[in-house]
PDB file of N, CA and C and ligand atoms in Angstrom:
ATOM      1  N   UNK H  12      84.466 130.325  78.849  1.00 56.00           N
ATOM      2  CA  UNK H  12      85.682 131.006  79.317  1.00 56.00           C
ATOM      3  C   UNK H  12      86.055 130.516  80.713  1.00 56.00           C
ATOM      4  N   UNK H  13      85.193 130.778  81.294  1.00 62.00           N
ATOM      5  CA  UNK H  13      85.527 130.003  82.873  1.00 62.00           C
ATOM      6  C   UNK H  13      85.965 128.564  82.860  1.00 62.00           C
ATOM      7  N   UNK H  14      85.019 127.559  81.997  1.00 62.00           N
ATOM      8  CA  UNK H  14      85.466 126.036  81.710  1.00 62.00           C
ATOM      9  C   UNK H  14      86.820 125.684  81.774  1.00 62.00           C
ATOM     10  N   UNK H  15      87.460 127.633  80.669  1.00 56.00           N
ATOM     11  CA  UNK H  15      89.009 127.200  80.206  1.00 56.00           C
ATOM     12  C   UNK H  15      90.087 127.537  81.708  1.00 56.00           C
ATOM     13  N   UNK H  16      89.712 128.854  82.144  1.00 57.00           N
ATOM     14  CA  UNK H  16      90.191 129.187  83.104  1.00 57.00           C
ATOM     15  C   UNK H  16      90.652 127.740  83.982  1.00 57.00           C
ATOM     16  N   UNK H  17      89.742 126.917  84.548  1.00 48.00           N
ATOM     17  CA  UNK H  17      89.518 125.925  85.176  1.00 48.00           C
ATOM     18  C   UNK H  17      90.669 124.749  84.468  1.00 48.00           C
ATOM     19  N   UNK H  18      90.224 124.655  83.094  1.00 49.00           N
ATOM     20  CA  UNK H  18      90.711 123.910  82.953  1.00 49.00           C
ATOM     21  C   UNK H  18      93.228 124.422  82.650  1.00 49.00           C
ATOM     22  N   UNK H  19      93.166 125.522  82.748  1.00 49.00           N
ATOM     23  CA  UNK H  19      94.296 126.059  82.724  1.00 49.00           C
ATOM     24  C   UNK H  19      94.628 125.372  84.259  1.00 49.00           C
ATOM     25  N   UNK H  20      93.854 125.672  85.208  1.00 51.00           N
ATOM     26  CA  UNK H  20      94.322 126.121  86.278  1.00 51.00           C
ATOM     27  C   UNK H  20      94.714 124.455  86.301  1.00 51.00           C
ATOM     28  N   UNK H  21      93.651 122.968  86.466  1.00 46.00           N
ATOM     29  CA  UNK H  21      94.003 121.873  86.449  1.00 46.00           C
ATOM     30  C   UNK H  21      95.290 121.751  85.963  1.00 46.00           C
ATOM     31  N   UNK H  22      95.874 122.110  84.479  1.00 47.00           N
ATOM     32  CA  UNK H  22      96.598 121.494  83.467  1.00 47.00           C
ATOM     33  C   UNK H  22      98.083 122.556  84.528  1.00 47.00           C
ATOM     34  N   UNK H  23      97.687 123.565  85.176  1.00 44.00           N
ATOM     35  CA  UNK H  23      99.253 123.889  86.385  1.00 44.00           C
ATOM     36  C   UNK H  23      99.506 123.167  87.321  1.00 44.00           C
ATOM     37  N   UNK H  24      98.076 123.219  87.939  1.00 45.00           N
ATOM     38  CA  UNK H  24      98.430 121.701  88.943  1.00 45.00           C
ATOM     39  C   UNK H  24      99.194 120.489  88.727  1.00 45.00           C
ATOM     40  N   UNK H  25      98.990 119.986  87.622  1.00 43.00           N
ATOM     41  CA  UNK H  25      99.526 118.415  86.745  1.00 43.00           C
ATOM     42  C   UNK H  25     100.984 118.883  86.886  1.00 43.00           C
ATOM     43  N   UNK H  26     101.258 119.839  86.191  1.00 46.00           N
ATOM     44  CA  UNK H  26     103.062 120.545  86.121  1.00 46.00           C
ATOM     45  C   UNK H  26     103.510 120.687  87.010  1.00 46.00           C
ATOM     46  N   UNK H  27     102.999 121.315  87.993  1.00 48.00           N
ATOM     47  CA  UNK H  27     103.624 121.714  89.450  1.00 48.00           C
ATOM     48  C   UNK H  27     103.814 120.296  90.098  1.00 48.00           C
ATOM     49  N   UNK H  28     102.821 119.911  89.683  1.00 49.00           N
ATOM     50  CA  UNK H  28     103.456 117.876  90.829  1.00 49.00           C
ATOM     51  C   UNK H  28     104.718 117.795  90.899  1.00 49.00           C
ATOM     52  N   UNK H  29     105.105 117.399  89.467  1.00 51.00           N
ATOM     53  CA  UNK H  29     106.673 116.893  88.884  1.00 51.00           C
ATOM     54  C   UNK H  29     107.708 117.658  89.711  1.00 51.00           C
ATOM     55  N   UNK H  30     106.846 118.816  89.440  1.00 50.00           N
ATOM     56  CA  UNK H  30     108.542 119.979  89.449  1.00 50.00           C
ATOM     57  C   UNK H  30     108.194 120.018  90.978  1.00 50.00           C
ATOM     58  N   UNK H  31     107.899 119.399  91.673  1.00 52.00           N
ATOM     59  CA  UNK H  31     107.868 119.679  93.840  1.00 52.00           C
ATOM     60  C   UNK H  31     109.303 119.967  94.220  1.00 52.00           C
ATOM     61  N   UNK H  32     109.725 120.787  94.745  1.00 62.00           N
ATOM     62  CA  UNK H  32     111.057 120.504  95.053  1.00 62.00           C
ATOM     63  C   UNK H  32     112.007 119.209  96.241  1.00 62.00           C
ATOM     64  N   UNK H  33     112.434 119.004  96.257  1.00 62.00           N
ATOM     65  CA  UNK H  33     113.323 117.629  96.968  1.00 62.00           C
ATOM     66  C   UNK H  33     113.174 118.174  98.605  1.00 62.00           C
ATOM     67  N   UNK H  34     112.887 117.221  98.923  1.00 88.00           N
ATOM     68  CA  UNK H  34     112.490 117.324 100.657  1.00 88.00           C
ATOM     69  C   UNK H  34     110.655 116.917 100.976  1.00 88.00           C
ATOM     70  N   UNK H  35     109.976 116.526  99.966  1.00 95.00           N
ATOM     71  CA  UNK H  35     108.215 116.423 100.013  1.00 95.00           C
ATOM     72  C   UNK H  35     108.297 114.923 100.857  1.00 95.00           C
ATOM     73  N   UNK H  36     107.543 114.931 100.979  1.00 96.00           N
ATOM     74  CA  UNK H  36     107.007 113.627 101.635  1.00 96.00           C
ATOM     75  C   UNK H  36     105.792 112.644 100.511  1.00 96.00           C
ATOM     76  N   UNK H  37     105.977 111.575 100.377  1.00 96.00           N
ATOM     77  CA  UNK H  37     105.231 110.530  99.790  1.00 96.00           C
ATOM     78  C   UNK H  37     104.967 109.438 100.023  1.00 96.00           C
ATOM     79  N   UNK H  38     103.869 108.892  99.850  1.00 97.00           N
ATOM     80  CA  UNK H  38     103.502 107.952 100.882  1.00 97.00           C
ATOM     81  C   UNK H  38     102.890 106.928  99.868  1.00 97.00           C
ATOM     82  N   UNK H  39     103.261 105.721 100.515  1.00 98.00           N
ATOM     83  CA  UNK H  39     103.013 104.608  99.884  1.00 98.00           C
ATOM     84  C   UNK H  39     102.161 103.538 100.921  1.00 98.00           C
ATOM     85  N   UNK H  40     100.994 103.133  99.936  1.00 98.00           N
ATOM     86  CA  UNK H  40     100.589 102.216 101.234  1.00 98.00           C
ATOM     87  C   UNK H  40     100.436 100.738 101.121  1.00 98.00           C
ATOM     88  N   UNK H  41     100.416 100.131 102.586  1.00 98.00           N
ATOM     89  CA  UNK H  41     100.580  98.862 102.610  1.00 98.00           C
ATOM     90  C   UNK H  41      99.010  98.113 102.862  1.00 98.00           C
ATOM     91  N   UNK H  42      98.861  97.774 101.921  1.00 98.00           N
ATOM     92  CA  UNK H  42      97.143  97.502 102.144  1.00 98.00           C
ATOM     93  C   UNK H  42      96.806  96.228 101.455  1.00 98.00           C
ATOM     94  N   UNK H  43      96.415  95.595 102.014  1.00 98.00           N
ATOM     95  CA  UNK H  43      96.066  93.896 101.010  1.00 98.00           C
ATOM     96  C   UNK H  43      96.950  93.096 100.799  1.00 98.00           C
ATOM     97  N   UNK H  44      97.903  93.286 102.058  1.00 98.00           N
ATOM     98  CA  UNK H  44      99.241  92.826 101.598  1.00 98.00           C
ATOM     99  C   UNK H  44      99.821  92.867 100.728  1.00 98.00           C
ATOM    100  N   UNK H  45      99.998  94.124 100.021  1.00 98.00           N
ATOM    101  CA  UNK H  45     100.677  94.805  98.398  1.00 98.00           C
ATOM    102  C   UNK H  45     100.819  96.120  98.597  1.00 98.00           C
ATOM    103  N   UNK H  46     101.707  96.773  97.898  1.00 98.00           N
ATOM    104  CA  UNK H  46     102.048  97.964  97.899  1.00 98.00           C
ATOM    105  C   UNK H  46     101.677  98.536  96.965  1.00 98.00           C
ATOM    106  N   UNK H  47     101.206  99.909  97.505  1.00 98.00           N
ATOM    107  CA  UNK H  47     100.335 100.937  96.537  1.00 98.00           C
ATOM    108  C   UNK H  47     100.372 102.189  96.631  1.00 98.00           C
ATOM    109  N   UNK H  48     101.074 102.535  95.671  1.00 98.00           N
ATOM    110  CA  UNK H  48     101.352 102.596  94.467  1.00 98.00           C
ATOM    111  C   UNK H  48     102.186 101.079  94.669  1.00 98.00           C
ATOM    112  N   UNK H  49     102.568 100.271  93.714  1.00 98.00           N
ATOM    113  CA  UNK H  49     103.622  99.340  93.418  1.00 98.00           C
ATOM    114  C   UNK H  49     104.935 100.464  93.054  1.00 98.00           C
ATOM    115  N   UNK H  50     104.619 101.479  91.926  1.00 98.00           N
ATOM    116  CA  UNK H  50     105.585 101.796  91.795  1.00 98.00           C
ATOM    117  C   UNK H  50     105.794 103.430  91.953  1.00 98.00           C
ATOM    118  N   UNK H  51     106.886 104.160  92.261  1.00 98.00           N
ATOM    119  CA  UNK H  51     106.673 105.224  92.888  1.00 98.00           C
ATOM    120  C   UNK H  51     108.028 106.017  92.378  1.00 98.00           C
ATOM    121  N   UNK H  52     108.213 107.448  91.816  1.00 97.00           N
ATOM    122  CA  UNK H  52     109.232 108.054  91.863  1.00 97.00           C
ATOM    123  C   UNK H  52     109.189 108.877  92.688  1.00 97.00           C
ATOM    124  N   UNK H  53     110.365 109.082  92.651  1.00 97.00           N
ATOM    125  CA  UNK H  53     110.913 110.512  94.242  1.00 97.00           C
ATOM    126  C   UNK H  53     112.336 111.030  93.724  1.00 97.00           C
ATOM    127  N   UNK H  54     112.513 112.016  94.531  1.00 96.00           N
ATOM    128  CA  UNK H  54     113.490 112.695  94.110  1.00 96.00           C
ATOM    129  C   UNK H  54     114.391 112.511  95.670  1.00 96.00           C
ATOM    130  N   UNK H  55     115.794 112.564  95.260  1.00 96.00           N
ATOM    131  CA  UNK H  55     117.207 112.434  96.225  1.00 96.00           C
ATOM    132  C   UNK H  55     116.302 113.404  97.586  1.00 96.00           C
ATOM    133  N   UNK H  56     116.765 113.106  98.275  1.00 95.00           N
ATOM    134  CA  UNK H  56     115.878 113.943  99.499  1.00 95.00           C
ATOM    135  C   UNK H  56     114.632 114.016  99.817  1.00 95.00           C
ATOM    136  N   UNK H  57     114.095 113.149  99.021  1.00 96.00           N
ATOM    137  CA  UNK H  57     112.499 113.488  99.160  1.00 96.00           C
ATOM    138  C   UNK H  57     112.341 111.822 100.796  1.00 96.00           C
ATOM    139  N   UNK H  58     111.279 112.245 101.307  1.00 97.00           N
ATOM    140  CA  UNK H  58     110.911 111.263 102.681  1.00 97.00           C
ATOM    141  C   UNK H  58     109.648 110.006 101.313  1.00 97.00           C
ATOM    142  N   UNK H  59     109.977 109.161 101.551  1.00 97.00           N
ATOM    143  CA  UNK H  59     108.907 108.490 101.751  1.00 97.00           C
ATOM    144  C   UNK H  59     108.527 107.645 102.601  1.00 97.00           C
ATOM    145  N   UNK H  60     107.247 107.682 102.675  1.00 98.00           N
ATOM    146  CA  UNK H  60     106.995 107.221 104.143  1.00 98.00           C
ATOM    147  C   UNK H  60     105.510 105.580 103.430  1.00 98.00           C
ATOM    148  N   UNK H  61     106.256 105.106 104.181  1.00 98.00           N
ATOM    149  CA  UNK H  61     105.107 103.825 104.607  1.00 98.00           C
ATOM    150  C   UNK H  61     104.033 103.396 105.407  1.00 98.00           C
ATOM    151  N   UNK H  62     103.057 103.719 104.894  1.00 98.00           N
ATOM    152  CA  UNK H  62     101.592 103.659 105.982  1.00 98.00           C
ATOM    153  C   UNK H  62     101.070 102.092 106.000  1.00 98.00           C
ATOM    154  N   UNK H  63     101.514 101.683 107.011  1.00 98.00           N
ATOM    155  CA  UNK H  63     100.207 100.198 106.907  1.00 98.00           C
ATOM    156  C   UNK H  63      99.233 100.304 107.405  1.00 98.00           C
ATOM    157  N   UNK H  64      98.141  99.954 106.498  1.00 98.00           N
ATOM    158  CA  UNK H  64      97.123  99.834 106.975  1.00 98.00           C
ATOM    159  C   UNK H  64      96.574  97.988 107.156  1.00 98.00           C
ATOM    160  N   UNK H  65      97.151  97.503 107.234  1.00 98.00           N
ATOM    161  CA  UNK H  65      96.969  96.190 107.647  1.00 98.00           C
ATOM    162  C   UNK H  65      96.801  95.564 108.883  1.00 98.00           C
ATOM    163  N   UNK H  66      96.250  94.295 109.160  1.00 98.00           N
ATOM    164  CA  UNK H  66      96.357  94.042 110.572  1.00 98.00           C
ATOM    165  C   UNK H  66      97.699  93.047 110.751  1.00 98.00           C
ATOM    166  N   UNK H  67      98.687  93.298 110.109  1.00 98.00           N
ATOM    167  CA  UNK H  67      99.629  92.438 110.420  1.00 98.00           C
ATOM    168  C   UNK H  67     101.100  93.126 109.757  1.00 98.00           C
ATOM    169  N   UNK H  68     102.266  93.254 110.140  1.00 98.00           N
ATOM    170  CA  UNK H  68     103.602  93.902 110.322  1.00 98.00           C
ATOM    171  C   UNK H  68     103.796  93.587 108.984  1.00 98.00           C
ATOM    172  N   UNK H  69     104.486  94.368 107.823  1.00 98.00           N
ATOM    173  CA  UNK H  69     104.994  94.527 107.018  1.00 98.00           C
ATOM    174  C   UNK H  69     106.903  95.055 107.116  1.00 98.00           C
ATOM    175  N   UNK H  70     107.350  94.827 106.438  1.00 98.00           N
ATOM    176  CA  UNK H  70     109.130  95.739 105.650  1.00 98.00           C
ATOM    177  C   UNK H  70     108.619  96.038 104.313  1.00 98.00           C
ATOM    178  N   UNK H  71     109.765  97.287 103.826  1.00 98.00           N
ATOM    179  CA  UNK H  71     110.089  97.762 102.930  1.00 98.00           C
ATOM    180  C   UNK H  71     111.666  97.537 103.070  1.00 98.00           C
ATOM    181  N   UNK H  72     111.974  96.546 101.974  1.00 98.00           N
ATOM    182  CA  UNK H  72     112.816  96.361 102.008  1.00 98.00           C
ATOM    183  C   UNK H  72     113.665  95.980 100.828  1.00 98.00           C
ATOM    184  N   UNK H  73     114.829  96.947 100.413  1.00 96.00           N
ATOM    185  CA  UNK H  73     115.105  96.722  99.339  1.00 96.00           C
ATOM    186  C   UNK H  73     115.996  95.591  98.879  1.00 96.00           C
ATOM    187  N   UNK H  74     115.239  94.715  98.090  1.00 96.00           N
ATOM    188  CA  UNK H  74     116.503  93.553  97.398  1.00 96.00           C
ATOM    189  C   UNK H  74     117.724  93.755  97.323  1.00 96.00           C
ATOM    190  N   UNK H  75     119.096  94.843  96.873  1.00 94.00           N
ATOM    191  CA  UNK H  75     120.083  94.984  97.584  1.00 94.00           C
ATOM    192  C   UNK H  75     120.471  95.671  98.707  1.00 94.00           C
ATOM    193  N   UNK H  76     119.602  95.385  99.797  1.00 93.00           N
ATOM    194  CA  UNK H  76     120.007  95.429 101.030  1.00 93.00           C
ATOM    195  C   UNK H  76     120.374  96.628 102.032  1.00 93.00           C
ATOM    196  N   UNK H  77     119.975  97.730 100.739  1.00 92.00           N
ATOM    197  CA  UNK H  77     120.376  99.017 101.087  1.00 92.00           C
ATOM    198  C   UNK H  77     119.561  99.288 101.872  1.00 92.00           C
ATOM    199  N   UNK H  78     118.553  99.391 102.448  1.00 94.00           N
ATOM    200  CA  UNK H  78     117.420  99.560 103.090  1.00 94.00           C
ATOM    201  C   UNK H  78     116.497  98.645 103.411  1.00 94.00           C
ATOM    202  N   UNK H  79     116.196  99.242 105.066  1.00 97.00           N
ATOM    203  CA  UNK H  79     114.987  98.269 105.217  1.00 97.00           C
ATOM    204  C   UNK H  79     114.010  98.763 106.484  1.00 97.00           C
ATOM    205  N   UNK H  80     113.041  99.009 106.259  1.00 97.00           N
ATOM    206  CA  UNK H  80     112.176  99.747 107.035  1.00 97.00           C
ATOM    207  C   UNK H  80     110.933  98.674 107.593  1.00 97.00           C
ATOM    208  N   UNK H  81     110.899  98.191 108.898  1.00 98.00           N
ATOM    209  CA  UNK H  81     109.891  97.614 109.450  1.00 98.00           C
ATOM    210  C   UNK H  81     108.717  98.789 109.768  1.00 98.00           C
ATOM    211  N   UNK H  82     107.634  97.970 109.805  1.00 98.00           N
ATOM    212  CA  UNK H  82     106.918  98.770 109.647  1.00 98.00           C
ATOM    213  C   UNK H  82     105.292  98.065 110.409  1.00 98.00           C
ATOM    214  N   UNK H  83     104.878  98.678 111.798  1.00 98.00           N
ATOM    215  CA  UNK H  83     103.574  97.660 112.693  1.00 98.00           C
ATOM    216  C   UNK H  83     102.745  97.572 112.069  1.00 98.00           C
ATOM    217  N   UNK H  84     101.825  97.091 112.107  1.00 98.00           N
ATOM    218  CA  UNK H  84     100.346  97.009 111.958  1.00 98.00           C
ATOM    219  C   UNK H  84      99.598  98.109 112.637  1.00 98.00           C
ATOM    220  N   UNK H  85      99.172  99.188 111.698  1.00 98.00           N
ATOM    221  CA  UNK H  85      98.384 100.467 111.753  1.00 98.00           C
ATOM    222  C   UNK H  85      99.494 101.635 112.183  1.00 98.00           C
ATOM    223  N   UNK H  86     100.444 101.458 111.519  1.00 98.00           N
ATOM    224  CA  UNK H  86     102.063 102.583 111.943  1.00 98.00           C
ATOM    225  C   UNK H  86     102.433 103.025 110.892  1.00 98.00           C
ATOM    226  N   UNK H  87     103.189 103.657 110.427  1.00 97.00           N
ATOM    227  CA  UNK H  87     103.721 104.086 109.277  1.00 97.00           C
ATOM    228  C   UNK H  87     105.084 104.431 109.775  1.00 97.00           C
ATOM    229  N   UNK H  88     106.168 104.315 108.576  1.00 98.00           N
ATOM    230  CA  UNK H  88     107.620 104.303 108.733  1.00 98.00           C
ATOM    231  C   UNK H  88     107.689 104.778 107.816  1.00 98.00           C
ATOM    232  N   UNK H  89     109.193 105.418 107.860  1.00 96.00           N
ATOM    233  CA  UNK H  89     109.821 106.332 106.529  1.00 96.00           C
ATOM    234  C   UNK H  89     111.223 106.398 106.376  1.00 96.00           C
ATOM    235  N   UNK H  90     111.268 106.827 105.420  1.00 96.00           N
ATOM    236  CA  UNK H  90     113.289 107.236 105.311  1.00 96.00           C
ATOM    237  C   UNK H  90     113.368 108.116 104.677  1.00 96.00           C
ATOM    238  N   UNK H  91     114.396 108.992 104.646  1.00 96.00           N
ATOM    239  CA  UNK H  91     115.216 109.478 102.968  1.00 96.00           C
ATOM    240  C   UNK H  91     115.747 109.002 102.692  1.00 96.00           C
ATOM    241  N   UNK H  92     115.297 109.402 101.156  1.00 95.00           N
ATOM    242  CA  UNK H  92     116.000 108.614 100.049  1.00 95.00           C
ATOM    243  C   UNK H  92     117.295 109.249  99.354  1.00 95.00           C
ATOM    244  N   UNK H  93     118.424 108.454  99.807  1.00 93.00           N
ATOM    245  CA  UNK H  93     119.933 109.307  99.539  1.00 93.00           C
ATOM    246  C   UNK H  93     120.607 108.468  98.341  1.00 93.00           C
ATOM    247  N   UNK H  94     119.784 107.804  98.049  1.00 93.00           N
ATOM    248  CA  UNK H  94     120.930 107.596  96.245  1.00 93.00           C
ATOM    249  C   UNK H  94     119.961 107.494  95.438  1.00 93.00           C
ATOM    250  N   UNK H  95     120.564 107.934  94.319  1.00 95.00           N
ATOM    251  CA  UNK H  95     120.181 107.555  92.656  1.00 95.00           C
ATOM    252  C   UNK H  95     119.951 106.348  92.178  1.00 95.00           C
ATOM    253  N   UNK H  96     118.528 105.708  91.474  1.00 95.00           N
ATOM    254  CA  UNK H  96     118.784 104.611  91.084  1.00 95.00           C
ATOM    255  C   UNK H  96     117.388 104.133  91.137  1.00 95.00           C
ATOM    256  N   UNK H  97     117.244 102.538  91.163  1.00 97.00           N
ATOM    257  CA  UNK H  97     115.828 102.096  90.607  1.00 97.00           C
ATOM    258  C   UNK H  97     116.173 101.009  92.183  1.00 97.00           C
ATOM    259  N   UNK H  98     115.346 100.787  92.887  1.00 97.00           N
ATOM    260  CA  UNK H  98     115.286  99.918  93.881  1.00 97.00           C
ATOM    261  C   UNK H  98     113.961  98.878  93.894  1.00 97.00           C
ATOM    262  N   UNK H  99     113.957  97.780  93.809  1.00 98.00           N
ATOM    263  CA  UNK H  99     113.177  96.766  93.648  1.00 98.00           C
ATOM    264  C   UNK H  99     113.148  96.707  95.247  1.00 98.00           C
ATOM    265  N   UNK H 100     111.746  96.501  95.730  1.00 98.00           N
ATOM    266  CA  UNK H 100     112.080  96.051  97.404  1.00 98.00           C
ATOM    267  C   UNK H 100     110.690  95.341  97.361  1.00 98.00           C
ATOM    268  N   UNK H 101     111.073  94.494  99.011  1.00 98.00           N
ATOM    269  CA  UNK H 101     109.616  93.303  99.236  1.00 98.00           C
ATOM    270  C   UNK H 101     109.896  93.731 100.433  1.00 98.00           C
ATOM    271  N   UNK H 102     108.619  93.216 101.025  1.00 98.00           N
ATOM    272  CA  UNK H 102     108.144  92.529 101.686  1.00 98.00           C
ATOM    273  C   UNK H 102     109.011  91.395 102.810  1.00 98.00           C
ATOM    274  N   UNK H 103     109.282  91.147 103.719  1.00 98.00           N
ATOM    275  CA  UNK H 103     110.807  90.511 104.429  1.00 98.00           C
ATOM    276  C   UNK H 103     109.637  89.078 104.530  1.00 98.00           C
ATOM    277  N   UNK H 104     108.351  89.167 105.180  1.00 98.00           N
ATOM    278  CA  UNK H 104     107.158  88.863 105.683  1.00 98.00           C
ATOM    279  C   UNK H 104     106.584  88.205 104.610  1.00 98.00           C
ATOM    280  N   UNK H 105     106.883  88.901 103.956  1.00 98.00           N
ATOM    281  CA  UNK H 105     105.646  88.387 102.674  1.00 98.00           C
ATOM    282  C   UNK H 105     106.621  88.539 101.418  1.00 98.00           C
ATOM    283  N   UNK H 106     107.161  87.986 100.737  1.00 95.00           N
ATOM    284  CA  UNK H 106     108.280  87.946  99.272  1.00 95.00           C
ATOM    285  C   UNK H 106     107.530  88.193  98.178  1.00 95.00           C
ATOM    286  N   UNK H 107     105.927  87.702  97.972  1.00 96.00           N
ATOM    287  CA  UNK H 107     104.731  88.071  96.834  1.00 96.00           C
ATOM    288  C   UNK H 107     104.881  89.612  96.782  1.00 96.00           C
ATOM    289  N   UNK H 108     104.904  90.216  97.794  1.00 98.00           N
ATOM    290  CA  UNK H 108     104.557  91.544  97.943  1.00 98.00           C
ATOM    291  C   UNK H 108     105.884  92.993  97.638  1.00 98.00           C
ATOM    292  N   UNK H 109     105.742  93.184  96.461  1.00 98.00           N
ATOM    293  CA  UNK H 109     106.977  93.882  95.834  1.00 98.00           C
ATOM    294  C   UNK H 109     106.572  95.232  95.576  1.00 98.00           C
ATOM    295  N   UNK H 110     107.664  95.675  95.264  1.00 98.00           N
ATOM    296  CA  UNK H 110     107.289  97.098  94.932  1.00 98.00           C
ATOM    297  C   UNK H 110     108.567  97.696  94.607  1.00 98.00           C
ATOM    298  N   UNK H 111     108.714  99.368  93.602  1.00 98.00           N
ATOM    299  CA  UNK H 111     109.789  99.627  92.918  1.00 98.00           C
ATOM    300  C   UNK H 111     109.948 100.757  93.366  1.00 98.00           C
ATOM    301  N   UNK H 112     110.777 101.555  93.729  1.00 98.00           N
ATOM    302  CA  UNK H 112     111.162 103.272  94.058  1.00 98.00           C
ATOM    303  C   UNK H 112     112.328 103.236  93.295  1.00 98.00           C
ATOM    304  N   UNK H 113     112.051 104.687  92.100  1.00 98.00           N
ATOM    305  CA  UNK H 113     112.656 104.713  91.397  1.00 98.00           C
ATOM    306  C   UNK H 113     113.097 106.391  91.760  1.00 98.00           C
ATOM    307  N   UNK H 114     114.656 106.578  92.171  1.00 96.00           N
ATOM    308  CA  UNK H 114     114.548 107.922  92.785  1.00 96.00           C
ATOM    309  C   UNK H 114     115.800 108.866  92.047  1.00 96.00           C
ATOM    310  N   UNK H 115     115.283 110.011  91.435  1.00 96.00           N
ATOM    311  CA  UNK H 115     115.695 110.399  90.394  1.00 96.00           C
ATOM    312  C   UNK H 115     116.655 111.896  91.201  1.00 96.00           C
ATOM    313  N   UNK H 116     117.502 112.261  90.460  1.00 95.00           N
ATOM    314  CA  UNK H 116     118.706 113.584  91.306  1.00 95.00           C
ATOM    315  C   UNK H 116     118.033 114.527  91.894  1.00 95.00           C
TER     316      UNK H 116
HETATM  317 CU1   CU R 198     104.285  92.037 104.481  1.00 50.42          CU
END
């Protein structure tokens, strides 16, 4: 009985993620020269923020141009995210190094 309890309580946690309301913060990191998560949803208003942990300057920067966030070596940067849509972004520094924010209403 307790096992289930437990396991109820996990299986609310999982639900409650999704449903966060718009304004959370999420963080993506810059580590190995790659982005991680690679790929990431968010919601209209939500911050995401960019942590490098690298010893050398990274961007987030999206392929159409809508955005672009420099970002130091051991700093983290962020934005909100104000449109709808799927954004492919690199790396300005590094072009190997991609990543997708896909940010939903
Ligand atoms: Cu880079």
């Amino acid at each position: 009985m307790r096992r289930l309890a437990i396991l109820v309580a996990v299986a609310l946690a999982v639900l409650a993620g999704p449903a966060s309301k718009a304004g959370t913060t999420q963080s993506v990191l810059m580590k190995g020269v790659a982005f991680e998560p690679r790929q990431i949803t968010v919601h209209v208003g939500d911050t995401l923020d960019w942590a490098n942990q690298d010893i050398v300057a990274h961007t987030a920067t999206a392929r159409d141009k809508s955005w672009d966030v420099n970002v130091l070596p051991g700093k983290d940067g962020h934005m909100v995210m104000k449109a709808v849509g799927r954004f492919d972004y690199i790396c300005r520094y590094h072009p190997n190094m991609t990543g997708e924010v896909i940010v939903e209403p």
